[in-house]
Short mmCIF file of C-alpha atoms in Angstrom, two decimals:
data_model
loop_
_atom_site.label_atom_id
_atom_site.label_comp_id
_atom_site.label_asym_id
_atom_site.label_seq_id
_atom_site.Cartn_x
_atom_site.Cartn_y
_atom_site.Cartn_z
CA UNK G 26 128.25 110.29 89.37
CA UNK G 27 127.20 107.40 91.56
CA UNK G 28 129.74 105.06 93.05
CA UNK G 29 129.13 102.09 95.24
CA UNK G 30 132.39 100.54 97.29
CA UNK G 31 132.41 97.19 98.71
CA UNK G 32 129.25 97.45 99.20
CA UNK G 33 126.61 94.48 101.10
CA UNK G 34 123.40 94.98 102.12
CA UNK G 35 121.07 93.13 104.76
CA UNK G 36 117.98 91.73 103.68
CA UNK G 37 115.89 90.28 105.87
CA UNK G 38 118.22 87.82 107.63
CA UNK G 39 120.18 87.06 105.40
CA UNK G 40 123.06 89.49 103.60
CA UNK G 41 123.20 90.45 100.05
CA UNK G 42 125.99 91.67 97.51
CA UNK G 43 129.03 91.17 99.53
CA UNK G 44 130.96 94.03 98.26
CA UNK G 45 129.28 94.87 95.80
CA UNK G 46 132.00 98.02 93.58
CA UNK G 47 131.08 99.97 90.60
CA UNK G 48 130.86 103.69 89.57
CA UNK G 49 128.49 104.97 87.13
CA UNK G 50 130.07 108.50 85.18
CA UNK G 51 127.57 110.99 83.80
CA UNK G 52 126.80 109.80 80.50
CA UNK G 53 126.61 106.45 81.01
CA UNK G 54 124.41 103.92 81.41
CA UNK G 55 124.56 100.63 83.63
CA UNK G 56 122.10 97.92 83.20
CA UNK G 57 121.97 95.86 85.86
CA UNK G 58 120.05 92.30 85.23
CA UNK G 59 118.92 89.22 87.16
CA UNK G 60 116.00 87.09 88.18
CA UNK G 61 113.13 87.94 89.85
CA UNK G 62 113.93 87.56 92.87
CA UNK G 63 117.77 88.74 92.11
CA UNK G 64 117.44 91.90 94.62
CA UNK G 65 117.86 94.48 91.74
CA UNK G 66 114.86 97.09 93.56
CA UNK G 67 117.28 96.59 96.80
CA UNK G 68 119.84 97.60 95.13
CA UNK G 69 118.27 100.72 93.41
CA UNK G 70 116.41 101.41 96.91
CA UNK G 71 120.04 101.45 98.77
CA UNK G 72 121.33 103.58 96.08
CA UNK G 73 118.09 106.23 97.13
CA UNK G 74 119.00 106.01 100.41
CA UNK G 75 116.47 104.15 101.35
CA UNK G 76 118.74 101.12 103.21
CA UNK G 77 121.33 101.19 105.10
CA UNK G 78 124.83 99.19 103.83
CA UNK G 79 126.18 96.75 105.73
CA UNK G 80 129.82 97.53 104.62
CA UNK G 81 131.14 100.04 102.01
CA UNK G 82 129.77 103.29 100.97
CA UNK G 83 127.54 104.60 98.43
CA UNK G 84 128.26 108.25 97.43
CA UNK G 85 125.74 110.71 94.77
CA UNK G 86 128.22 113.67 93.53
CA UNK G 87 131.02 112.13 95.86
CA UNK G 88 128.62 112.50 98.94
CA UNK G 89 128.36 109.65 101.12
CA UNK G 90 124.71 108.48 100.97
CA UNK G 91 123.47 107.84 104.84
CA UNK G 92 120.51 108.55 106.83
CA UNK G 93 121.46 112.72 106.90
CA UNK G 94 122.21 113.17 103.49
CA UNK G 95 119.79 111.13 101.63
CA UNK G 96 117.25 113.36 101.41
CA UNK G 97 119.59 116.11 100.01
CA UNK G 98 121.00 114.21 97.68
CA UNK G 99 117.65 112.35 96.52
CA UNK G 100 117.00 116.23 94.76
CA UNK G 101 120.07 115.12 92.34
CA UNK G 102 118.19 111.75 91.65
CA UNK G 103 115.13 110.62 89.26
CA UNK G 104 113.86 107.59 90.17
CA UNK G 105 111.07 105.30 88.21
CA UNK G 106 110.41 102.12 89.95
CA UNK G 107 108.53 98.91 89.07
CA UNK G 108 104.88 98.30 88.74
CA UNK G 109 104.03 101.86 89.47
CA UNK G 110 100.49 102.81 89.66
CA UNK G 111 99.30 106.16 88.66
CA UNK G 112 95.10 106.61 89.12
CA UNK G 113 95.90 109.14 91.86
CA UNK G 114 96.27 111.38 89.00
CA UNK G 115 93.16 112.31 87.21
CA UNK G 116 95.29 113.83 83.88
CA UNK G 117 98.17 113.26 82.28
CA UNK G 118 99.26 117.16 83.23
CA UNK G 119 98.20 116.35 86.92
CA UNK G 120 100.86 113.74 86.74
CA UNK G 121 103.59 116.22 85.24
CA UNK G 122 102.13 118.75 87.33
CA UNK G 123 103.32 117.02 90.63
CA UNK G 124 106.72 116.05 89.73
CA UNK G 125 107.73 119.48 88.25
CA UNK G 126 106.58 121.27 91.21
CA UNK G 127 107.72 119.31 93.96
CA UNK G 128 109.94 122.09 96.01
CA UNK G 129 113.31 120.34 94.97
CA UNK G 130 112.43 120.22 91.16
CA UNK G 131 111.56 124.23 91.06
CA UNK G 132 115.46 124.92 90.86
CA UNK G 133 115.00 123.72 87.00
CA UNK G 134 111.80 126.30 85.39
CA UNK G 135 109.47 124.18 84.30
CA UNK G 136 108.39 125.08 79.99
CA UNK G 137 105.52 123.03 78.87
CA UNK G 138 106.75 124.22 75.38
CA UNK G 139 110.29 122.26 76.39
CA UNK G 140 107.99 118.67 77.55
CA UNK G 141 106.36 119.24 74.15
CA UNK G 142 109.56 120.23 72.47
CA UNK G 143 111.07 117.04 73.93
CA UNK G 144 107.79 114.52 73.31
CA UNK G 145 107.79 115.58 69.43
CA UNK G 146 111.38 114.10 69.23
CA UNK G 147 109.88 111.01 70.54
CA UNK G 148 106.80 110.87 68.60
CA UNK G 149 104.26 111.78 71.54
CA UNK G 150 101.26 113.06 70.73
CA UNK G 151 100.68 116.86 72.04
CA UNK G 152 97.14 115.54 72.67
CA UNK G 153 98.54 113.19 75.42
CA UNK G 154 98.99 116.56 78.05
CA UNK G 155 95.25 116.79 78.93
CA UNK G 156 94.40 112.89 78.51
CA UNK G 157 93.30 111.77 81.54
CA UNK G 158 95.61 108.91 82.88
CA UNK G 159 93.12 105.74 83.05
CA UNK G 160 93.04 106.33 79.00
CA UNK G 161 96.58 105.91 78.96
CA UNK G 162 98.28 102.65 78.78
CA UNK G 163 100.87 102.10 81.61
CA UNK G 164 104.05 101.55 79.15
CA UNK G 165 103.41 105.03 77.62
CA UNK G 166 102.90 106.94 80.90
CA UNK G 167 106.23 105.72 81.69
CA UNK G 168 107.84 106.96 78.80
CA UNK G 169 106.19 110.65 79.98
CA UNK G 170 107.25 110.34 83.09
CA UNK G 171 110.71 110.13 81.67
CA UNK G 172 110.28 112.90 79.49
CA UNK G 173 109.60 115.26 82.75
CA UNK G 174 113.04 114.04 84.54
CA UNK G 175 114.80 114.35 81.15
CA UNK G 176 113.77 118.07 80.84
CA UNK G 177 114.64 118.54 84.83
CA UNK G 178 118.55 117.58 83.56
CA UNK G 179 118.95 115.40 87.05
CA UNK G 180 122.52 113.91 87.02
CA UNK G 181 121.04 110.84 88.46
CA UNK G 182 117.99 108.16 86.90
CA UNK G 183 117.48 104.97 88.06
CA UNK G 184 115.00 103.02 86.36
CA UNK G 185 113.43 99.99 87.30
CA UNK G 186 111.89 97.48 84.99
CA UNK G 187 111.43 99.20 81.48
CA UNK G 188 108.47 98.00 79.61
CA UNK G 189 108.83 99.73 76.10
CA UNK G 190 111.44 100.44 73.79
CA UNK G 191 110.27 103.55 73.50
CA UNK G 192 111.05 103.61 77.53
CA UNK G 193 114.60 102.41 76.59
CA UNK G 194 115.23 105.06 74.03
CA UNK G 195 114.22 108.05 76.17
CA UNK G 196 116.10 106.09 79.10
CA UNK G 197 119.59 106.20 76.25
CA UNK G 198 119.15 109.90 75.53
CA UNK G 199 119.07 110.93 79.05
CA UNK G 200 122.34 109.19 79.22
CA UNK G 201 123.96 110.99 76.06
CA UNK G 202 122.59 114.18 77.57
CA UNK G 203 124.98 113.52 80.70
CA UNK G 204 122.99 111.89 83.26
CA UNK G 205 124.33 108.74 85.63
CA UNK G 206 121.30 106.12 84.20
CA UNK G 207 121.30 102.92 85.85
CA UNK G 208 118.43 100.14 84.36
CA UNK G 209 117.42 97.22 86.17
CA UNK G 210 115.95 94.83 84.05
CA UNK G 211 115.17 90.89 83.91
CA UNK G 212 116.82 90.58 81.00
CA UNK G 213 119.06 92.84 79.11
CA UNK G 214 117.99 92.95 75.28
CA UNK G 215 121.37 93.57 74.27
CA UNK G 216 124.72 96.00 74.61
CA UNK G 217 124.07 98.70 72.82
CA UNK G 218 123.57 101.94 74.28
CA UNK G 219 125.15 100.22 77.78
CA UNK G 220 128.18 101.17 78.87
CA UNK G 221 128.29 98.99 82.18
CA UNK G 222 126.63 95.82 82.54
CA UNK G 223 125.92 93.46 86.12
CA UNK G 224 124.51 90.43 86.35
CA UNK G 225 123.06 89.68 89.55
CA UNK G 226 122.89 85.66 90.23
CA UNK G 227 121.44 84.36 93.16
CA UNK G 228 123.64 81.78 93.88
CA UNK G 229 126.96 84.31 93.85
CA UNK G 230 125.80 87.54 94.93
CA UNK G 231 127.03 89.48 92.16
CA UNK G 232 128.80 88.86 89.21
CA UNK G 233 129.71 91.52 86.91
CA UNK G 234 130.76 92.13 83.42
CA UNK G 235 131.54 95.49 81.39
CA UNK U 22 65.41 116.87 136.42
CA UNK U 23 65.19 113.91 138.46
CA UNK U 24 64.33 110.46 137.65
CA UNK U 25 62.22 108.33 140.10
CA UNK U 26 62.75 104.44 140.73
CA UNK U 27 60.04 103.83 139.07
CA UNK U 28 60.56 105.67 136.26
CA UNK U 29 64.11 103.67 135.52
CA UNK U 30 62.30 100.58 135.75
CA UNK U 31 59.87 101.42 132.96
CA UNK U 32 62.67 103.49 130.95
CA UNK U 33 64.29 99.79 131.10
CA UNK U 34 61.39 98.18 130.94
CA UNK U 35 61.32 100.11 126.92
CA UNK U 36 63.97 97.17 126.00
CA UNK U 37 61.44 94.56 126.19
CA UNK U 38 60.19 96.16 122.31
CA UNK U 39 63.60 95.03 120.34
CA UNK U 40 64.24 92.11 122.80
CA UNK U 41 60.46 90.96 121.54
CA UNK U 42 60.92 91.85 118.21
CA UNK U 43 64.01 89.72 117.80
CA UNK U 44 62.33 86.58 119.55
CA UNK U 45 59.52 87.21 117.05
CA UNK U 46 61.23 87.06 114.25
CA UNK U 47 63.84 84.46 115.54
CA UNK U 48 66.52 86.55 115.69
CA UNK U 49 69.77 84.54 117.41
CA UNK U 50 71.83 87.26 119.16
CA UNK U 51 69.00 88.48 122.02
CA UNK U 52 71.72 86.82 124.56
CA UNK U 53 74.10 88.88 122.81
CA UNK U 54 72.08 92.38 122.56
CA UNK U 55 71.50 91.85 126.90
CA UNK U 56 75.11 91.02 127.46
CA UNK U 57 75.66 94.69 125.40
CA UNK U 58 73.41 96.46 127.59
CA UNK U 59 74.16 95.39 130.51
CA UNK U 60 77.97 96.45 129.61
CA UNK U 61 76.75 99.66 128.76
CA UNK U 62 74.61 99.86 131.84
CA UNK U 63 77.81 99.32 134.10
CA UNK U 64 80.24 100.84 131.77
CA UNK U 65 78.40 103.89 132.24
CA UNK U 66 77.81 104.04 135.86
CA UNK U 67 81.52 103.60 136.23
CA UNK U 68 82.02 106.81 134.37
CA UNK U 69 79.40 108.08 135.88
CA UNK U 70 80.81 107.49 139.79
CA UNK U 71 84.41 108.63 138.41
CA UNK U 72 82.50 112.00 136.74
CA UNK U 73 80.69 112.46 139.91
CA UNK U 74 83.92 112.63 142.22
CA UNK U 75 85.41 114.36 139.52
CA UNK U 76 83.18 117.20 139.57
CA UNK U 77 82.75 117.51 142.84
CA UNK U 78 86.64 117.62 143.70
CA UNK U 79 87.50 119.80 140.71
CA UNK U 80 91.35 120.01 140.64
CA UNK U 81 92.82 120.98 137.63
CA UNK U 82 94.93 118.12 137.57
CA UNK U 83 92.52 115.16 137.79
CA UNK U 84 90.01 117.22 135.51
CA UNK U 85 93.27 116.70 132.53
CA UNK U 86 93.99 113.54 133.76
CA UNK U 87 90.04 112.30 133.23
CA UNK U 88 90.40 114.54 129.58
CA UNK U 89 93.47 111.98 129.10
CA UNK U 90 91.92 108.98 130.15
CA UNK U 91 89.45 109.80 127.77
CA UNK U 92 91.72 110.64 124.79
CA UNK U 93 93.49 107.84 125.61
CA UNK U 94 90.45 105.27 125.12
CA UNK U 95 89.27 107.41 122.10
CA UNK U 96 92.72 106.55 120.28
CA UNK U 97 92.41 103.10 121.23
CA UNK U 98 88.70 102.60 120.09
CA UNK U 99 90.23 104.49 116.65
CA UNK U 100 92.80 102.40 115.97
CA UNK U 101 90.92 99.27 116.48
CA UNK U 102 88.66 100.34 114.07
CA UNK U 103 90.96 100.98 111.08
CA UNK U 104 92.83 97.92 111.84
CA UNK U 105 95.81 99.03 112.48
CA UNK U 106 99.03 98.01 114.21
CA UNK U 107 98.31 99.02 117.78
CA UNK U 108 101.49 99.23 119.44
CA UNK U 109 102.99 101.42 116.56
CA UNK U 110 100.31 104.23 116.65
CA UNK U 111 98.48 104.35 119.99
CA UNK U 112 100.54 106.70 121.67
CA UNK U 113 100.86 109.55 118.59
CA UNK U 114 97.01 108.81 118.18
CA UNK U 115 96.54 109.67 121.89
CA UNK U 116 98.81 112.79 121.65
CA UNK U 117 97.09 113.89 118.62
CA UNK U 118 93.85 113.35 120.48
CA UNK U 119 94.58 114.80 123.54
CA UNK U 120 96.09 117.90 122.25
CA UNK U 121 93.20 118.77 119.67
CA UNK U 122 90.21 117.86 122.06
CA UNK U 123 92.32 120.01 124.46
CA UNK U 124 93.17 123.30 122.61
CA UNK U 125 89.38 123.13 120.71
CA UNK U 126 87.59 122.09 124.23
CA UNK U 127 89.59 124.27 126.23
CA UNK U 128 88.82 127.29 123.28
CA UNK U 129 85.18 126.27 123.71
CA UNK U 130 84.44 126.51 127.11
CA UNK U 131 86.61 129.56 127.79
CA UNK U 132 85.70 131.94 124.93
CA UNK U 133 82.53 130.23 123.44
CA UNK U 134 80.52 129.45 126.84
CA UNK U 135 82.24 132.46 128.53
CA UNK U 136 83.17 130.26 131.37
CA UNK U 137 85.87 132.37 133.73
CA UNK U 138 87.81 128.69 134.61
CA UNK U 139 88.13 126.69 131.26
CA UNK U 140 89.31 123.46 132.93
CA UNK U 141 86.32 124.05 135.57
CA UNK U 142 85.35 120.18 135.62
CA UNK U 143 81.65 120.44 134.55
CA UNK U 144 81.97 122.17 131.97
CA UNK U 145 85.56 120.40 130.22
CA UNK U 146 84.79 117.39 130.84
CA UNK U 147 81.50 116.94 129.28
CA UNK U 148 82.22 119.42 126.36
CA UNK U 149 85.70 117.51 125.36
CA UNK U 150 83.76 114.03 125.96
CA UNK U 151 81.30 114.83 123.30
CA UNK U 152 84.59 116.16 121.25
CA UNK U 153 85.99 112.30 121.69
CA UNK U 154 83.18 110.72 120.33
CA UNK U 155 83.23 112.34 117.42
CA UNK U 156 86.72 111.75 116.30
CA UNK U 157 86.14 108.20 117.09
CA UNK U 158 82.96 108.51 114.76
CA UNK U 159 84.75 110.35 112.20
CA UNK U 160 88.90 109.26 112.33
CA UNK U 161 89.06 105.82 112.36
CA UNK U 162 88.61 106.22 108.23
CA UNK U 163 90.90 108.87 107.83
CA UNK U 164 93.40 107.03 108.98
CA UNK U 165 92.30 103.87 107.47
CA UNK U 166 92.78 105.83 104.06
CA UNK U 167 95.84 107.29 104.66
CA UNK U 168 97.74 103.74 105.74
CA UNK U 169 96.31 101.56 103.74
CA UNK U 170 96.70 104.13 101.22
CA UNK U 171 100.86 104.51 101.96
CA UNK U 172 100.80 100.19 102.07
CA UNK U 173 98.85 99.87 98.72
CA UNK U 174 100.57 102.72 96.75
CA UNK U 175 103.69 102.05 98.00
CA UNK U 176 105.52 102.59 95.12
CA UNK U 177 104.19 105.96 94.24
CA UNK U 178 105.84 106.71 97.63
CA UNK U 179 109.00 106.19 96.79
CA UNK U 180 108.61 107.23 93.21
CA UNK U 181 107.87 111.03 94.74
CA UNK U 182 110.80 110.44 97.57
CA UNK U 183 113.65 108.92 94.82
CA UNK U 184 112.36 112.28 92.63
CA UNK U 185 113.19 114.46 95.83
CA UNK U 186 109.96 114.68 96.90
CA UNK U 187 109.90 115.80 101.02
CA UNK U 188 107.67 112.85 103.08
CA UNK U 189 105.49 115.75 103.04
CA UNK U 190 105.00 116.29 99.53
CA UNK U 191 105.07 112.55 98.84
CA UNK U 192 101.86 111.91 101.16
CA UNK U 193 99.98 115.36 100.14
CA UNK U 194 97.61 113.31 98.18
CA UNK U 195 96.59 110.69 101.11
CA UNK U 196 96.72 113.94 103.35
CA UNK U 197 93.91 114.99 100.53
CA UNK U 198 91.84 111.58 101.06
CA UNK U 199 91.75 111.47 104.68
CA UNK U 200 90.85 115.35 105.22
CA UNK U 201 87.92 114.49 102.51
CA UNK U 202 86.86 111.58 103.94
CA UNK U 203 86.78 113.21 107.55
CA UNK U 204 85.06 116.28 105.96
CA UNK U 205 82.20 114.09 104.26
CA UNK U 206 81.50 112.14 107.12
CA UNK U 207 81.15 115.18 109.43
CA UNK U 208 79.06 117.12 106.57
CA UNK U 209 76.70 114.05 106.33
CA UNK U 210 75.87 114.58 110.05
CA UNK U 211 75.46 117.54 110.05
CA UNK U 212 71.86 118.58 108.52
CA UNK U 213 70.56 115.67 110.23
CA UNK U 214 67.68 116.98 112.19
CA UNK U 215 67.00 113.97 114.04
CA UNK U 216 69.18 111.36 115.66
CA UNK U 217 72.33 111.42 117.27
CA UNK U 218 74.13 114.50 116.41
CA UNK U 219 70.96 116.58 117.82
CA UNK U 220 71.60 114.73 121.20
CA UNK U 221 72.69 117.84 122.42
CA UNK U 222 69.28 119.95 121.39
CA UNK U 223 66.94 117.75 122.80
CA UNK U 224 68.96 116.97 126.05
CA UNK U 225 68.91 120.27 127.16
CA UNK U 226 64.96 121.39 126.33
CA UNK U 227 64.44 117.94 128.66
CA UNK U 228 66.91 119.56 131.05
CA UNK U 229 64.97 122.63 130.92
CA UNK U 230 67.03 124.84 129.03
CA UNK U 231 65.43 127.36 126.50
CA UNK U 232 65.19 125.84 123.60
CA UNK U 233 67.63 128.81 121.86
CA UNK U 234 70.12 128.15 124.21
CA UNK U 235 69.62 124.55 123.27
CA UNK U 236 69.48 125.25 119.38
CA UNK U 237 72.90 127.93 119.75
CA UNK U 238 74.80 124.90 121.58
CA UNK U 239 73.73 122.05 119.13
CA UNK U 240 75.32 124.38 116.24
CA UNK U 241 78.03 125.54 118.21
CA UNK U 242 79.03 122.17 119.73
CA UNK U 243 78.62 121.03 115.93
CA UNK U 244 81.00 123.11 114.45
CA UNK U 245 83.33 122.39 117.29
CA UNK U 246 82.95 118.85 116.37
CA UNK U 247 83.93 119.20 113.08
CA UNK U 248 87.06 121.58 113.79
CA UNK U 249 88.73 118.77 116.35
CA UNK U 250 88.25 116.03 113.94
CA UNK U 251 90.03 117.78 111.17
CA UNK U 252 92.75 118.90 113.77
CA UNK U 253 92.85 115.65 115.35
CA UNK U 254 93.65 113.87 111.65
CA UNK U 255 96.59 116.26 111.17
CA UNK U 256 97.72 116.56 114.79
CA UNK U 257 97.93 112.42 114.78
CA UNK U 258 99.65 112.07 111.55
CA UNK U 259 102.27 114.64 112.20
CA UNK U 260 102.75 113.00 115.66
CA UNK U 261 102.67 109.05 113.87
CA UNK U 262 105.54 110.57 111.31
CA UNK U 263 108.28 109.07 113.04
CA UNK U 264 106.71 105.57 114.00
CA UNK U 265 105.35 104.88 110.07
CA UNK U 266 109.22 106.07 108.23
CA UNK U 267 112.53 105.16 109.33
CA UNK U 268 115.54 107.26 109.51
CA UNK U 269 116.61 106.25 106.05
CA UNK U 270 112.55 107.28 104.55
CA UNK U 271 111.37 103.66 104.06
CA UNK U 272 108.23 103.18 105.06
CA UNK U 273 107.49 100.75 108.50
CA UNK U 274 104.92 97.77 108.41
CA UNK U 275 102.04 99.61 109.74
#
């Protein structure tokens, strides 16, 4: 579970989400929307650990997420940000390759026969494995990147700007398999499938509505 | 081997060909190219007055102390070169320096050249000087690639780190880049028969050495060369660690 508790953040000079509360259960899925320039990646980033809060707490498991302990706890997190670019990998199995070996992901055994197990639910081509990544469009290598996390079982996604519904649907099953999933979006296409929704306006720093 | 007065004036004398050359052909920075040389010229005399007292007191401190000066300008002329920030990376690019041209100099003059006193001034001094130059031939890309690497794929950063990635594990791949593009550079050098790199062969036959003590040191001195560049890449990122992350793993404007 991830909680936030009167939470605000600095930002540059100036102070953001003046205590900010919600708690995300595994299972469900909050989809936090807002403008551009609405500090949604700040939030997600604070939630990794990667800020410090101004007030409040922010706790992974019930842990209290600080300098110490964000590394620990970032092993109970999957995390797919914004505009990510992935030609550092030469194949699509390159790119699965590193995120299912990283030391903190070996605690869950890796089965290619699982990934393809899970991609045939989601009509992915088996081909797709040994593609290399530039003949890949971007939305799609998302959606495998979500795959991976979704066989790792991590209590925790965060997601930041999904670009397919296809994205969205792998991003909902995650949730009904028991993982925290929090979505930041620009616009929320609907309710369905979300359990908790925020809407971040610029002029009040938060508003929310569930 | 000695040089007579004479013989500086007409080895001086040689820069008259490019100075020519460039009035011929109307090129506009002669001023330029003589303000260079004659900062060369005094640059090294300076050194050259500081190497001779140097040598000829020989205390173990000042030799390390002239081994840090050096390191110190080596990191300098490095960071300059890859454009980056200065004040956040001089001093873990000077104690990566320092330590690597130390460990590999102080390993070559002690077991390589069989020298009884490894920090015996004439024989550390030059040996880790021609170590310096190198890295500051060879680093300044490597760490070009790796932080302009970490500020253009920013994101991929934090995708490994929110994925619980270590910093380690979330950099291996820039790690990759530099130690590539600090082994290419170094193996491009290295069959050159003439130029530069063979400075060391054809100094010594002038000197008079035999010319297979003169071909053993250009490969050994070579291979040394090569070894404190690669150590010099890891020993300054490991060192730079803390100045490029924060305590909370965000990455610092470097």
């Amino acid at each position: 579970m991830l909680e936030l508790k009167n939470v605000s953040l600095p930002v540059g000079e100036k102070q953001v989400f003046n205590g900010l509360s919600f708690a995300v259960k595994g299972g469900e899925m909050l989809r936090i929307t807002g403008a551009s320039d609405s500090d949604k990646t700040t939030l997600l980033c604070a939630m990794l650990g990667f800020l410090p809060v101004n007030s409040g707490y922010i706790t992974i498991g019930g842990e209290v997420v600080n300098a110490d302990s964000a590394s620990t706890l970032r092993s109970m997190t999957a995390y797919l940000p914004r505009d990510l670019v992935i030609d550092t990998y030469d194949k699509v199995s390159d790119m699965v390759g590193n995120l299912t070996t990283l030391k903190s992901n070996r605690v869950t055994e890796y089965s290619k026969e699982k990934l393809m197990s899970v991609w045939k639910g989601f009509g992915l081509d088996a081909d797709l494995y040994n593609k290399a990544t530039k003949n890949v469009e971007t939305p799609l290598l998302r959606v495998i990147i979500l795959t991976v996390i979704m066989t790792q079982g991590k209590p925790v996604v965060l997601v930041d700007a999904p670009m397919s519904d296809k994205e969205m649907n792998v991003i909902a099953a995650m949730a009904r398999r028991g993982a925290a999933v929090i979505v930041a979006e620009s616009t929320g296409t609907g309710n369905e499938n979300v359990d908790l929704q925020i809407h971040l306006n610029i002029e009040k720093p938060w508003s929310s509505q569930y | 081997m000695e040089f007579s007065i004479l013989g500086i004036c007409l080895g001086i004398l040689l820069l008259a060909i490019p100075l020519l050359i460039m009035y011929r052909f109307g090129v506009k920075f002669i001023g330029k190219t003589l303000i260079v040389v004659v900062k060369m010229m005094v640059i090294t005399c300076i050194v050259g007055l500081f190497l001779h007292y140097v040598i000829d007191f020989n205390n173990m401190l000042v030799n390390i102390l002239f081994v840090i000066v050096m390191a110190v300008t080596t990191a300098f002329s490095t960071i300059v070169k890859s454009r980056l920030k200065l004040r956040r990376l001089l001093f873990p690019a000077c104690a990566g320096i320092f330590w690597s041209a130390i460990v590999v100099g102080v390993f070559f003059v002690l077991l390589v050249m069989g020298v009884k006193n490894p920090l015996d001034a004439r024989y550390l001094i030059p040996v880790t000087g021609l170590l310096l130059g190198n890295i500051i031939q060879t680093n300044h890309q490597a760490l070009s690639t790796y932080y302009m690497g970490l500020r253009h794929h920013g994101q991929l950063y934090y995708y490994l780190r929110g994925n619980g990635a270590t910093h380690n594990e979330a950099t291996a791949y820039l790690m990759r880049r530099s130690i590539e593009k600090v082994a290419a550079t170094n193996m491009s050098n290295m069959p050159v028969v003439t130029g530069v790199s063979t400075v060391i062969l054809w100094s010594m036959v002038i000197a008079g050495a035999s010319v297979l003590t003169a071909v053993v040191s250009q490969i050994l001195i070579i291979i040394a060369m090569f070894s404190v560049s690669m150590l010099s890449v890891i020993c300054t990122l490991w060192f730079a660690r803390r100045y490029s992350i924060d305590e909370y793993g965000k990455l610092k404007d470097i």
